[in-house]
Structure formats: C-alpha cells, structure tokens
PDB file of C-alpha atoms and ligand atoms in Angstrom:
ATOM      1  CA  MET W   1      -9.350  77.788  41.134  1.00 51.00           C
ATOM      2  CA  GLN W   2      -8.340  80.568  38.814  1.00 56.00           C
ATOM      3  CA  PRO W   3      -8.656  79.271  35.145  1.00 56.00           C
ATOM      4  CA  ASP W   4      -7.416  82.112  33.213  1.00 87.00           C
ATOM      5  CA  LEU W   5      -4.527  82.486  35.051  1.00 94.00           C
ATOM      6  CA  GLY W   6      -3.088  79.128  34.591  1.00 95.00           C
ATOM      7  CA  ALA W   7      -3.297  79.751  30.750  1.00 96.00           C
ATOM      8  CA  ARG W   8      -1.402  83.030  31.617  1.00 97.00           C
ATOM      9  CA  ILE W   9       1.499  81.472  33.250  1.00 97.00           C
ATOM     10  CA  ILE W  10       1.651  79.004  30.476  1.00 98.00           C
ATOM     11  CA  GLU W  11       1.735  81.672  28.265  1.00 98.00           C
ATOM     12  CA  LYS W  12       4.541  83.290  30.160  1.00 98.00           C
ATOM     13  CA  ALA W  13       6.786  80.651  30.198  1.00 98.00           C
ATOM     14  CA  LYS W  14       6.536  79.927  26.645  1.00 98.00           C
ATOM     15  CA  GLU W  15       7.235  83.648  26.506  1.00 98.00           C
ATOM     16  CA  LEU W  16      10.697  82.782  28.770  1.00 98.00           C
ATOM     17  CA  GLY W  17      11.670  80.037  26.733  1.00 98.00           C
ATOM     18  CA  ALA W  18       9.800  77.099  27.346  1.00 98.00           C
ATOM     19  CA  THR W  19       8.716  74.844  24.411  1.00 98.00           C
ATOM     20  CA  MET W  20       5.554  73.722  27.001  1.00 98.00           C
ATOM     21  CA  ALA W  21       4.209  74.133  30.283  1.00 98.00           C
ATOM     22  CA  GLY W  22       1.125  72.764  32.367  1.00 98.00           C
ATOM     23  CA  ILE W  23      -0.447  72.238  35.399  1.00 98.00           C
ATOM     24  CA  ALA W  24      -0.852  69.295  37.888  1.00 97.00           C
ATOM     25  CA  ASN W  25      -3.427  68.382  40.516  1.00 94.00           C
ATOM     26  CA  ILE W  26      -0.811  68.089  43.512  1.00 90.00           C
ATOM     27  CA  GLU W  27      -3.002  65.627  45.355  1.00 89.00           C
ATOM     28  CA  LEU W  28      -3.020  63.536  41.710  1.00 91.00           C
ATOM     29  CA  LEU W  29       0.912  64.041  42.171  1.00 90.00           C
ATOM     30  CA  ARG W  30       1.375  62.723  45.502  1.00 84.00           C
ATOM     31  CA  ASN W  31      -0.486  59.657  44.326  1.00 83.00           C
ATOM     32  CA  SER W  32       1.134  59.162  40.881  1.00 86.00           C
ATOM     33  CA  PRO W  33       2.746  55.638  40.014  1.00 85.00           C
ATOM     34  CA  SER W  34       5.988  56.566  40.755  1.00 83.00           C
ATOM     35  CA  HIS W  35       5.286  58.436  43.888  1.00 78.00           C
ATOM     36  CA  ARG W  36       3.539  55.354  45.014  1.00 78.00           C
ATOM     37  CA  ILE W  37       6.019  52.654  44.261  1.00 80.00           C
ATOM     38  CA  ILE W  38       8.350  55.058  45.899  1.00 76.00           C
ATOM     39  CA  LYS W  39       6.413  55.016  49.226  1.00 75.00           C
ATOM     40  CA  MET W  40       5.958  51.111  48.541  1.00 76.00           C
ATOM     41  CA  LYS W  41       9.542  50.576  48.403  1.00 74.00           C
ATOM     42  CA  THR W  42      10.253  53.306  51.463  1.00 73.00           C
ATOM     43  CA  GLY W  43       7.053  52.900  53.373  1.00 70.00           C
ATOM     44  CA  LEU W  44       7.737  56.924  53.093  1.00 66.00           C
ATOM     45  CA  GLU W  45       5.632  59.614  51.093  1.00 64.00           C
ATOM     46  CA  ILE W  46       8.485  61.238  48.978  1.00 60.00           C
ATOM     47  CA  GLU W  47       7.705  64.831  50.770  1.00 60.00           C
ATOM     48  CA  ASP W  48       8.505  63.007  54.225  1.00 64.00           C
ATOM     49  CA  PHE W  49      12.186  61.612  53.129  1.00 62.00           C
ATOM     50  CA  PRO W  50      14.484  62.843  55.979  1.00 56.00           C
ATOM     51  CA  GLY W  51      15.180  66.827  55.113  1.00 48.00           C
ATOM     52  CA  ILE W  52      12.703  67.163  52.616  1.00 54.00           C
ATOM     53  CA  LYS W  53       9.177  68.415  53.234  1.00 67.00           C
ATOM     54  CA  TRP W  54       6.836  69.884  50.634  1.00 79.00           C
ATOM     55  CA  PRO W  55       5.562  73.358  51.494  1.00 86.00           C
ATOM     56  CA  GLU W  56       2.253  72.969  53.339  1.00 86.00           C
ATOM     57  CA  ASP W  57       0.856  75.951  51.232  1.00 92.00           C
ATOM     58  CA  SER W  58       1.718  73.934  47.999  1.00 92.00           C
ATOM     59  CA  LYS W  59      -1.657  73.616  45.768  1.00 94.00           C
ATOM     60  CA  SER W  60      -0.703  73.049  42.272  1.00 95.00           C
ATOM     61  CA  ALA W  61       2.499  72.069  40.400  1.00 96.00           C
ATOM     62  CA  LEU W  62       3.474  73.592  37.377  1.00 97.00           C
ATOM     63  CA  VAL W  63       5.852  71.755  34.795  1.00 97.00           C
ATOM     64  CA  ILE W  64       8.046  73.139  31.903  1.00 97.00           C
ATOM     65  CA  ALA W  65       9.461  71.294  28.896  1.00 98.00           C
ATOM     66  CA  VAL W  66      12.169  72.667  26.461  1.00 97.00           C
ATOM     67  CA  SER W  67      12.808  70.767  23.410  1.00 97.00           C
ATOM     68  CA  HIS W  68      15.669  68.919  23.179  1.00 95.00           C
ATOM     69  CA  PRO W  69      16.596  68.312  19.221  1.00 94.00           C
ATOM     70  CA  GLU W  70      18.629  65.284  18.016  1.00 93.00           C
ATOM     71  CA  ASP W  71      20.807  67.574  16.013  1.00 93.00           C
ATOM     72  CA  LYS W  72      21.619  69.493  19.423  1.00 93.00           C
ATOM     73  CA  PRO W  73      22.962  66.585  21.447  1.00 91.00           C
ATOM     74  CA  GLU W  74      25.315  69.105  23.400  1.00 90.00           C
ATOM     75  CA  LEU W  75      22.314  70.387  24.989  1.00 92.00           C
ATOM     76  CA  ASP W  76      22.057  67.296  27.001  1.00 89.00           C
ATOM     77  CA  TRP W  77      25.649  66.858  27.762  1.00 90.00           C
ATOM     78  CA  TRP W  78      26.788  67.256  31.582  1.00 87.00           C
ATOM     79  CA  ASP W  79      29.644  68.208  33.725  1.00 82.00           C
ATOM     80  CA  THR W  80      29.826  67.466  37.041  1.00 75.00           C
ATOM     81  CA  ASN W  81      27.036  69.975  37.865  1.00 77.00           C
ATOM     82  CA  SER W  82      24.884  70.733  34.859  1.00 83.00           C
ATOM     83  CA  SER W  83      24.315  70.697  31.275  1.00 89.00           C
ATOM     84  CA  PRO W  84      23.229  73.521  28.867  1.00 92.00           C
ATOM     85  CA  GLY W  85      19.977  72.208  28.611  1.00 93.00           C
ATOM     86  CA  ASN W  86      19.155  71.703  32.374  1.00 91.00           C
ATOM     87  CA  SER W  87      20.646  75.509  32.821  1.00 92.00           C
ATOM     88  CA  ILE W  88      18.071  76.983  30.086  1.00 95.00           C
ATOM     89  CA  LEU W  89      15.335  74.968  32.215  1.00 95.00           C
ATOM     90  CA  ILE W  90      16.676  76.377  35.743  1.00 93.00           C
ATOM     91  CA  LYS W  91      17.009  80.050  33.910  1.00 96.00           C
ATOM     92  CA  ILE W  92      13.292  79.765  32.870  1.00 97.00           C
ATOM     93  CA  ASN W  93      12.369  78.362  36.247  1.00 95.00           C
ATOM     94  CA  LYS W  94      13.947  81.339  37.762  1.00 96.00           C
ATOM     95  CA  GLU W  95      12.477  84.113  35.742  1.00 97.00           C
ATOM     96  CA  LEU W  96       8.979  82.533  36.261  1.00 97.00           C
ATOM     97  CA  SER W  97       9.332  82.464  39.847  1.00 97.00           C
ATOM     98  CA  ILE W  98      10.234  86.161  39.879  1.00 97.00           C
ATOM     99  CA  TRP W  99       7.023  86.876  37.769  1.00 98.00           C
ATOM    100  CA  LEU W 100       4.569  84.830  39.394  1.00 97.00           C
ATOM    101  CA  GLN W 101       5.434  86.346  42.861  1.00 97.00           C
ATOM    102  CA  GLU W 102       5.908  90.304  41.611  1.00 97.00           C
ATOM    103  CA  GLU W 103       3.183  89.595  39.229  1.00 96.00           C
ATOM    104  CA  PHE W 104       0.448  87.826  41.517  1.00 96.00           C
ATOM    105  CA  GLY W 105       1.726  87.618  44.710  1.00 96.00           C
ATOM    106  CA  ILE W 106       2.312  83.431  44.550  1.00 97.00           C
ATOM    107  CA  LYS W 107       4.825  81.632  46.240  1.00 96.00           C
ATOM    108  CA  THR W 108       6.591  79.177  44.267  1.00 95.00           C
ATOM    109  CA  TYR W 109       8.762  76.601  45.413  1.00 92.00           C
ATOM    110  CA  LYS W 110      11.494  75.576  42.513  1.00 85.00           C
ATOM    111  CA  MET W 111      12.458  71.857  43.179  1.00 81.00           C
ATOM    112  CA  PRO W 112      15.311  70.229  42.422  1.00 74.00           C
ATOM    113  CA  TYR W 113      16.003  67.902  39.730  1.00 69.00           C
ATOM    114  CA  SER W 114      16.808  64.908  41.502  1.00 70.00           C
ATOM    115  CA  ILE W 115      13.993  62.757  43.678  1.00 70.00           C
ATOM    116  CA  GLU W 116      16.637  61.986  46.527  1.00 67.00           C
ATOM    117  CA  ARG W 117      16.972  65.640  46.905  1.00 70.00           C
ATOM    118  CA  GLY W 118      13.398  66.725  47.398  1.00 70.00           C
ATOM    119  CA  GLY W 119      12.296  66.726  43.408  1.00 76.00           C
ATOM    120  CA  ILE W 120       9.059  65.559  42.148  1.00 83.00           C
ATOM    121  CA  TYR W 121       8.661  63.212  39.769  1.00 89.00           C
ATOM    122  CA  LEU W 122       9.212  65.030  36.801  1.00 93.00           C
ATOM    123  CA  LYS W 123       7.448  62.636  33.994  1.00 94.00           C
ATOM    124  CA  ASP W 124       4.258  62.082  36.236  1.00 93.00           C
ATOM    125  CA  THR W 125       3.534  66.034  36.789  1.00 95.00           C
ATOM    126  CA  ALA W 126       4.208  66.185  32.940  1.00 96.00           C
ATOM    127  CA  VAL W 127       1.706  63.602  32.354  1.00 96.00           C
ATOM    128  CA  LEU W 128      -0.937  64.762  34.757  1.00 96.00           C
ATOM    129  CA  ALA W 129      -0.214  68.139  33.888  1.00 97.00           C
ATOM    130  CA  GLY W 130      -1.377  66.903  29.654  1.00 97.00           C
ATOM    131  CA  LEU W 131       1.828  67.714  28.242  1.00 98.00           C
ATOM    132  CA  GLY W 132       1.542  63.505  26.944  1.00 97.00           C
ATOM    133  CA  CYS W 133       1.853  59.989  28.207  1.00 96.00           C
ATOM    134  CA  ILE W 134       4.267  57.666  29.738  1.00 95.00           C
ATOM    135  CA  GLY W 135       5.850  55.477  26.720  1.00 96.00           C
ATOM    136  CA  LYS W 136       6.856  51.794  26.450  1.00 96.00           C
ATOM    137  CA  ASN W 137      10.338  53.684  26.619  1.00 97.00           C
ATOM    138  CA  ASN W 138       9.100  54.802  30.201  1.00 95.00           C
ATOM    139  CA  LEU W 139       9.929  58.148  28.864  1.00 97.00           C
ATOM    140  CA  LEU W 140       7.636  61.070  28.531  1.00 97.00           C
ATOM    141  CA  ILE W 141       6.341  60.784  25.156  1.00 98.00           C
ATOM    142  CA  THR W 142       4.786  64.672  23.921  1.00 98.00           C
ATOM    143  CA  PRO W 143       2.758  64.300  20.507  1.00 97.00           C
ATOM    144  CA  GLU W 144       4.987  67.140  18.985  1.00 95.00           C
ATOM    145  CA  LEU W 145       8.403  66.270  20.229  1.00 96.00           C
ATOM    146  CA  GLY W 146       8.247  62.561  21.233  1.00 97.00           C
ATOM    147  CA  SER W 147      10.939  62.270  24.242  1.00 97.00           C
ATOM    148  CA  LYS W 148      12.739  64.742  22.669  1.00 97.00           C
ATOM    149  CA  VAL W 149      12.163  67.289  25.575  1.00 97.00           C
ATOM    150  CA  ARG W 150      13.539  67.987  29.020  1.00 96.00           C
ATOM    151  CA  LEU W 151      11.499  69.035  32.138  1.00 96.00           C
ATOM    152  CA  ARG W 152      12.205  71.139  34.987  1.00 95.00           C
ATOM    153  CA  GLY W 153       8.894  71.809  37.607  1.00 94.00           C
ATOM    154  CA  MET W 154       8.008  73.705  40.581  1.00 95.00           C
ATOM    155  CA  LEU W 155       5.285  73.825  43.356  1.00 95.00           C
ATOM    156  CA  LEU W 156       3.089  76.828  43.632  1.00 96.00           C
ATOM    157  CA  SER W 157       1.031  78.001  46.207  1.00 96.00           C
ATOM    158  CA  ALA W 158      -1.761  79.236  44.025  1.00 95.00           C
ATOM    159  CA  ASP W 159      -4.717  76.538  43.550  1.00 94.00           C
ATOM    160  CA  LEU W 160      -4.577  76.020  39.457  1.00 96.00           C
ATOM    161  CA  THR W 161      -6.524  74.432  37.184  1.00 95.00           C
ATOM    162  CA  PRO W 162      -4.831  71.337  36.099  1.00 97.00           C
ATOM    163  CA  THR W 163      -4.228  71.291  31.898  1.00 97.00           C
ATOM    164  CA  GLY W 164      -4.302  67.377  31.725  1.00 94.00           C
ATOM    165  CA  PRO W 165      -4.048  64.115  31.652  1.00 95.00           C
ATOM    166  CA  ILE W 166      -4.856  63.777  27.929  1.00 96.00           C
ATOM    167  CA  ASP W 167      -5.749  60.668  26.099  1.00 96.00           C
ATOM    168  CA  TYR W 168      -2.910  59.949  23.871  1.00 96.00           C
ATOM    169  CA  ASP W 169      -1.292  56.642  23.385  1.00 96.00           C
ATOM    170  CA  PRO W 170       1.128  56.371  20.301  1.00 96.00           C
ATOM    171  CA  CYS W 171       2.813  53.387  21.609  1.00 96.00           C
ATOM    172  CA  GLU W 172      -0.258  50.801  20.729  1.00 93.00           C
ATOM    173  CA  GLY W 173       0.638  49.024  17.355  1.00 93.00           C
ATOM    174  CA  CYS W 174       4.033  50.819  17.334  1.00 96.00           C
ATOM    175  CA  GLU W 175       6.857  48.249  16.626  1.00 96.00           C
ATOM    176  CA  MET W 176       8.562  49.248  20.031  1.00 96.00           C
ATOM    177  CA  PHE W 177      12.085  50.215  18.155  1.00 97.00           C
ATOM    178  CA  CYS W 178      12.833  52.262  21.795  1.00 97.00           C
ATOM    179  CA  ARG W 179      13.121  48.673  23.124  1.00 96.00           C
ATOM    180  CA  LYS W 180      15.008  46.890  20.585  1.00 96.00           C
ATOM    181  CA  VAL W 181      17.756  49.419  20.470  1.00 96.00           C
ATOM    182  CA  CYS W 182      18.778  49.636  23.884  1.00 97.00           C
ATOM    183  CA  PRO W 183      22.358  48.330  24.581  1.00 96.00           C
ATOM    184  CA  GLN W 184      21.658  46.690  28.330  1.00 96.00           C
ATOM    185  CA  ASN W 185      18.559  44.931  27.351  1.00 96.00           C
ATOM    186  CA  ALA W 186      16.478  47.073  29.827  1.00 96.00           C
ATOM    187  CA  PHE W 187      13.345  46.438  28.011  1.00 95.00           C
ATOM    188  CA  LEU W 188      13.808  42.816  28.014  1.00 93.00           C
ATOM    189  CA  GLU W 189      11.632  41.013  31.068  1.00 88.00           C
ATOM    190  CA  ARG W 190       9.084  42.153  33.459  1.00 87.00           C
ATOM    191  CA  VAL W 191      11.017  43.381  36.827  1.00 84.00           C
ATOM    192  CA  LEU W 192       7.380  44.600  38.134  1.00 82.00           C
ATOM    193  CA  PHE W 193       4.032  42.847  38.227  1.00 81.00           C
ATOM    194  CA  SER W 194       0.395  44.742  38.861  1.00 84.00           C
ATOM    195  CA  SER W 195      -0.679  41.984  40.874  1.00 80.00           C
ATOM    196  CA  GLU W 196       2.431  42.592  43.424  1.00 77.00           C
ATOM    197  CA  ILE W 197       2.338  45.988  43.929  1.00 74.00           C
ATOM    198  CA  GLY W 198      -1.285  47.140  43.372  1.00 77.00           C
ATOM    199  CA  LEU W 199      -0.934  49.407  40.457  1.00 77.00           C
ATOM    200  CA  ASP W 200      -1.753  49.200  36.466  1.00 79.00           C
ATOM    201  CA  LYS W 201       0.505  51.887  35.742  1.00 82.00           C
ATOM    202  CA  LEU W 202       3.720  50.226  35.922  1.00 82.00           C
ATOM    203  CA  PRO W 203       7.387  51.755  34.486  1.00 83.00           C
ATOM    204  CA  GLY W 204       7.580  50.755  31.074  1.00 83.00           C
ATOM    205  CA  ARG W 205       3.813  50.441  30.945  1.00 86.00           C
ATOM    206  CA  ASP W 206       4.255  46.737  31.486  1.00 87.00           C
ATOM    207  CA  GLY W 207       6.855  46.694  34.210  1.00 87.00           C
ATOM    208  CA  SER W 208       8.875  45.498  32.091  1.00 90.00           C
ATOM    209  CA  PHE W 209      12.009  48.802  32.405  1.00 92.00           C
ATOM    210  CA  SER W 210      15.124  48.073  34.678  1.00 93.00           C
ATOM    211  CA  ARG W 211      16.183  50.907  36.062  1.00 91.00           C
ATOM    212  CA  GLN W 212      19.566  48.905  37.235  1.00 93.00           C
ATOM    213  CA  LYS W 213      19.973  47.690  33.665  1.00 96.00           C
ATOM    214  CA  CYS W 214      19.982  51.265  32.067  1.00 96.00           C
ATOM    215  CA  MET W 215      21.842  52.764  35.156  1.00 94.00           C
ATOM    216  CA  VAL W 216      24.548  50.492  33.957  1.00 95.00           C
ATOM    217  CA  GLN W 217      24.583  51.857  31.044  1.00 95.00           C
ATOM    218  CA  MET W 218      24.873  55.729  32.851  1.00 92.00           C
ATOM    219  CA  TYR W 219      28.084  54.028  34.364  1.00 91.00           C
ATOM    220  CA  VAL W 220      29.405  53.270  31.176  1.00 91.00           C
ATOM    221  CA  ASP W 221      28.948  56.493  29.471  1.00 91.00           C
ATOM    222  CA  MET W 222      30.292  58.324  32.641  1.00 88.00           C
ATOM    223  CA  GLU W 223      33.568  56.481  32.932  1.00 86.00           C
ATOM    224  CA  ARG W 224      33.998  57.443  29.118  1.00 84.00           C
ATOM    225  CA  SER W 225      33.968  60.796  29.884  1.00 82.00           C
ATOM    226  CA  ASN W 226      37.104  62.440  31.557  1.00 70.00           C
ATOM    227  CA  ILE W 227      35.458  63.304  34.888  1.00 68.00           C
ATOM    228  CA  ASN W 228      36.325  62.480  38.264  1.00 62.00           C
ATOM    229  CA  PHE W 229      32.981  61.450  40.206  1.00 61.00           C
ATOM    230  CA  ASN W 230      34.458  61.407  43.623  1.00 58.00           C
ATOM    231  CA  GLN W 231      35.285  57.494  43.242  1.00 49.00           C
ATOM    232  CA  GLY W 232      39.158  58.653  43.609  1.00 39.00           C
ATOM    233  CA  VAL W 233      39.702  57.232  40.021  1.00 36.00           C
ATOM    234  CA  GLN W 234      40.495  59.771  37.481  1.00 38.00           C
ATOM    235  CA  TYR W 235      38.435  58.522  33.743  1.00 37.00           C
ATOM    236  CA  ILE W 236      40.284  59.096  31.120  1.00 37.00           C
ATOM    237  CA  SER W 237      39.172  58.905  27.584  1.00 39.00           C
ATOM    238  CA  ASP W 238      40.941  57.483  24.703  1.00 39.00           C
ATOM    239  CA  THR W 239      38.823  58.438  21.237  1.00 42.00           C
ATOM    240  CA  GLU W 240      39.911  61.574  18.984  1.00 44.00           C
ATOM    241  CA  GLU W 241      36.316  61.932  19.006  1.00 45.00           C
ATOM    242  CA  MET W 242      35.755  62.595  22.359  1.00 43.00           C
ATOM    243  CA  ALA W 243      39.267  64.643  23.145  1.00 43.00           C
ATOM    244  CA  ASP W 244      37.503  68.365  22.867  1.00 52.00           C
ATOM    245  CA  THR W 245      34.699  67.326  25.199  1.00 60.00           C
ATOM    246  CA  LYS W 246      36.202  64.505  27.170  1.00 62.00           C
ATOM    247  CA  ASN W 247      35.268  66.675  30.562  1.00 75.00           C
ATOM    248  CA  LEU W 248      31.572  65.973  29.306  1.00 87.00           C
ATOM    249  CA  VAL W 249      29.225  63.007  30.455  1.00 90.00           C
ATOM    250  CA  LYS W 250      26.906  62.135  27.093  1.00 91.00           C
ATOM    251  CA  TYR W 251      24.075  59.876  28.094  1.00 92.00           C
ATOM    252  CA  CYS W 252      22.834  57.271  26.512  1.00 95.00           C
ATOM    253  CA  ARG W 253      19.546  58.446  24.283  1.00 95.00           C
ATOM    254  CA  GLN W 254      18.879  55.563  22.326  1.00 96.00           C
ATOM    255  CA  CYS W 255      15.415  54.462  23.620  1.00 97.00           C
ATOM    256  CA  GLU W 256      14.694  58.370  23.168  1.00 97.00           C
ATOM    257  CA  LEU W 257      16.223  59.179  19.658  1.00 96.00           C
ATOM    258  CA  SER W 258      14.852  55.722  18.259  1.00 97.00           C
ATOM    259  CA  CYS W 259      11.172  56.598  18.553  1.00 97.00           C
ATOM    260  CA  PRO W 260       9.558  58.001  15.648  1.00 97.00           C
ATOM    261  CA  VAL W 261       6.819  60.065  17.448  1.00 97.00           C
ATOM    262  CA  GLY W 262       7.855  63.646  16.982  1.00 89.00           C
ATOM    263  CA  LYS W 263      10.232  62.909  14.223  1.00 78.00           C
ATOM    264  CA  MET W 264       9.869  65.807  11.377  1.00 55.00           C
TER     265      MET W 264
HETATM  266  S1  SF4 T 301       9.210  53.897  20.096  1.00 65.19           S
HETATM  267 FE1  SF4 T 301       7.993  55.089  20.855  1.00 65.19          FE
HETATM  268  S2  SF4 T 301       5.727  55.113  20.004  1.00 65.19           S
HETATM  269 FE2  SF4 T 301       6.993  52.847  19.581  1.00 65.19          FE
HETATM  270  S3  SF4 T 301       6.712  51.459  21.544  1.00 65.19           S
HETATM  271 FE3  SF4 T 301       8.721  53.062  21.999  1.00 65.19          FE
HETATM  272  S4  SF4 T 301       7.901  54.908  22.449  1.00 65.19           S
HETATM  273 FE4  SF4 T 301       6.427  54.144  21.784  1.00 65.19          FE
HETATM  274  S1  SF4 T 302      18.481  55.139  28.078  1.00 65.19           S
HETATM  275 FE1  SF4 T 302      20.198  53.785  26.981  1.00 65.19          FE
HETATM  276  S2  SF4 T 302      20.305  52.238  28.544  1.00 65.19           S
HETATM  277 FE2  SF4 T 302      18.530  53.110  29.414  1.00 65.19          FE
HETATM  278  S3  SF4 T 302      16.813  52.370  28.913  1.00 65.19           S
HETATM  279 FE3  SF4 T 302      17.231  54.149  27.316  1.00 65.19          FE
HETATM  280  S4  SF4 T 302      18.118  52.841  25.703  1.00 65.19           S
HETATM  281 FE4  SF4 T 302      18.585  51.501  27.326  1.00 65.19          FE
END
C-alpha cells in the first residue's frame, strides 16, 4: 500500500478537472452488491462475462466524478455515442492514465461505461471509494453535490489505500421526494428481497427500485429524440422546444434533481 500516492493521484484528478475522486479496494468491489446481484442472476462474475476479463494485475479501482449542475442539462444530452459530460470524463481519465504511466509506471485499464461491455459498477465503486452512499433514489448521493455527478473509472496495477467507504446517510428521515416524482412509478413496490438474494444492501436501499420501469422511461426519452437507434425507425420530435436539439436524447433526471441534498 502507498498512502501518499493515492492522495497525489486524487489531487491530480482534480487538477485535470474532476470534482471528486477516490480509490476502492478491488476485492471489495468484486463482492459489491451490484456485482453479487449480477452473479446471482447469471452465475458469472462480471469479469468472467464472455469476452471480458479484468486484467490480472488490477489491484485498485479509481473513480472520478464530475459535477453535473441542474442549470447545465446539456452536459447530459446524448447522441448515439456520447454526451458532453461523458466526453469530459473520458478526457480526464485519458490524461490521468498517461500521467500515471509516465510518472509512476502504473498500468491503467480504463473501463467502459457500460457493464455489458465489461465496465465496473461505478456507483458501487464510488461508495467503496468514499464519495458518498447509495440513496433511496438508487443513485450515488455525495454530501457536496447530491446525485448531480457523473462517474467514470479505471483499474490500476498499483495497490493503493482505499479512501472509503464513509459513514453517511442523508435519506434517514427524508420525505423521499425522489420516489414521489418518478413518472414511471419505478419505486412503487419492492421487487427484490434480502431473504431471496441473501444481501442486505438492495437497489433503492430496500429493493423497491424497478430497473424495468426506469428503462420504459429511457425508451420514451429516446423516442422523443430524432435518432434512429438501429431499430429501423426514424423518430421524429415535433415540439418547438426540441427543434434545435432534436438529435439528442434527454434522459429523465427527476429522481436525481428532486433530491434536496447538495442544492445550493
Ligand atoms: S430525496 Fe434524496 S435524501 Fe431524500 S430519500 Fe430521496 S435520495 Fe434520499
Ligand atoms: S430516472 Fe426517471 S424514470 Fe428512472 S427512476 Fe428516476 S425518476 Fe424514475
């Protein structure tokens, strides 16, 4: 373990534009709630998915977060490949990776965003790295910015001291604005139970987050754009409001933006 090196890496990530950064223990990440749920559903470790292998010399996970304020929604407007916010994260990760290799000879493995393509569960990584906790909106909640952050991660060949998790829970006693505002009622009923899957940490904290219902909203949001998502269908947006940005997808953020944590 190299405690000072971890602090220097986090400092460098911030110099390059990250709002927050942290380091997670890779063994804990391997056994994090999301990884265990996917293992239970598929029988496979995420790193053993076909065509995917976490590099054997990976010893730590580094996660970076960039602020995504409410008044800059365009950071999260997606075309078929990326969004401006995602491009910022990729650029920081790339520069950090080069710096780690050149300065310290540390090998880095920049992870794709998508789990299906071998990415790491970024929210789990962020919790283990001490950036915040999983809230009742099933999102990462950071003390400073609430859920209004975007994440990216990489695995490192260096064994670094983890920077988390932290003892933090803003949801206790909250009115749960996040759950009341969901247009698809994705938090209406429990869909996972601890007794069934042998885990005390569940999606949405109590197992009441329905990914399927949230995905219904994602498809609604995609249909509102003018993008052909290889479905053989050209979706046409018809409102004036969307005319200038009709080729972008504006995904729902209501459970994120309704949360009072991190509001200025
Ligand atoms: S609104 Fe925020 S603080 Fe309140 S329950 Fe939801 S995630 Fe937790
Ligand atoms: S992103 Fe929108 S649809 Fe999905 S859970 Fe949050 S509020 Fe509901």
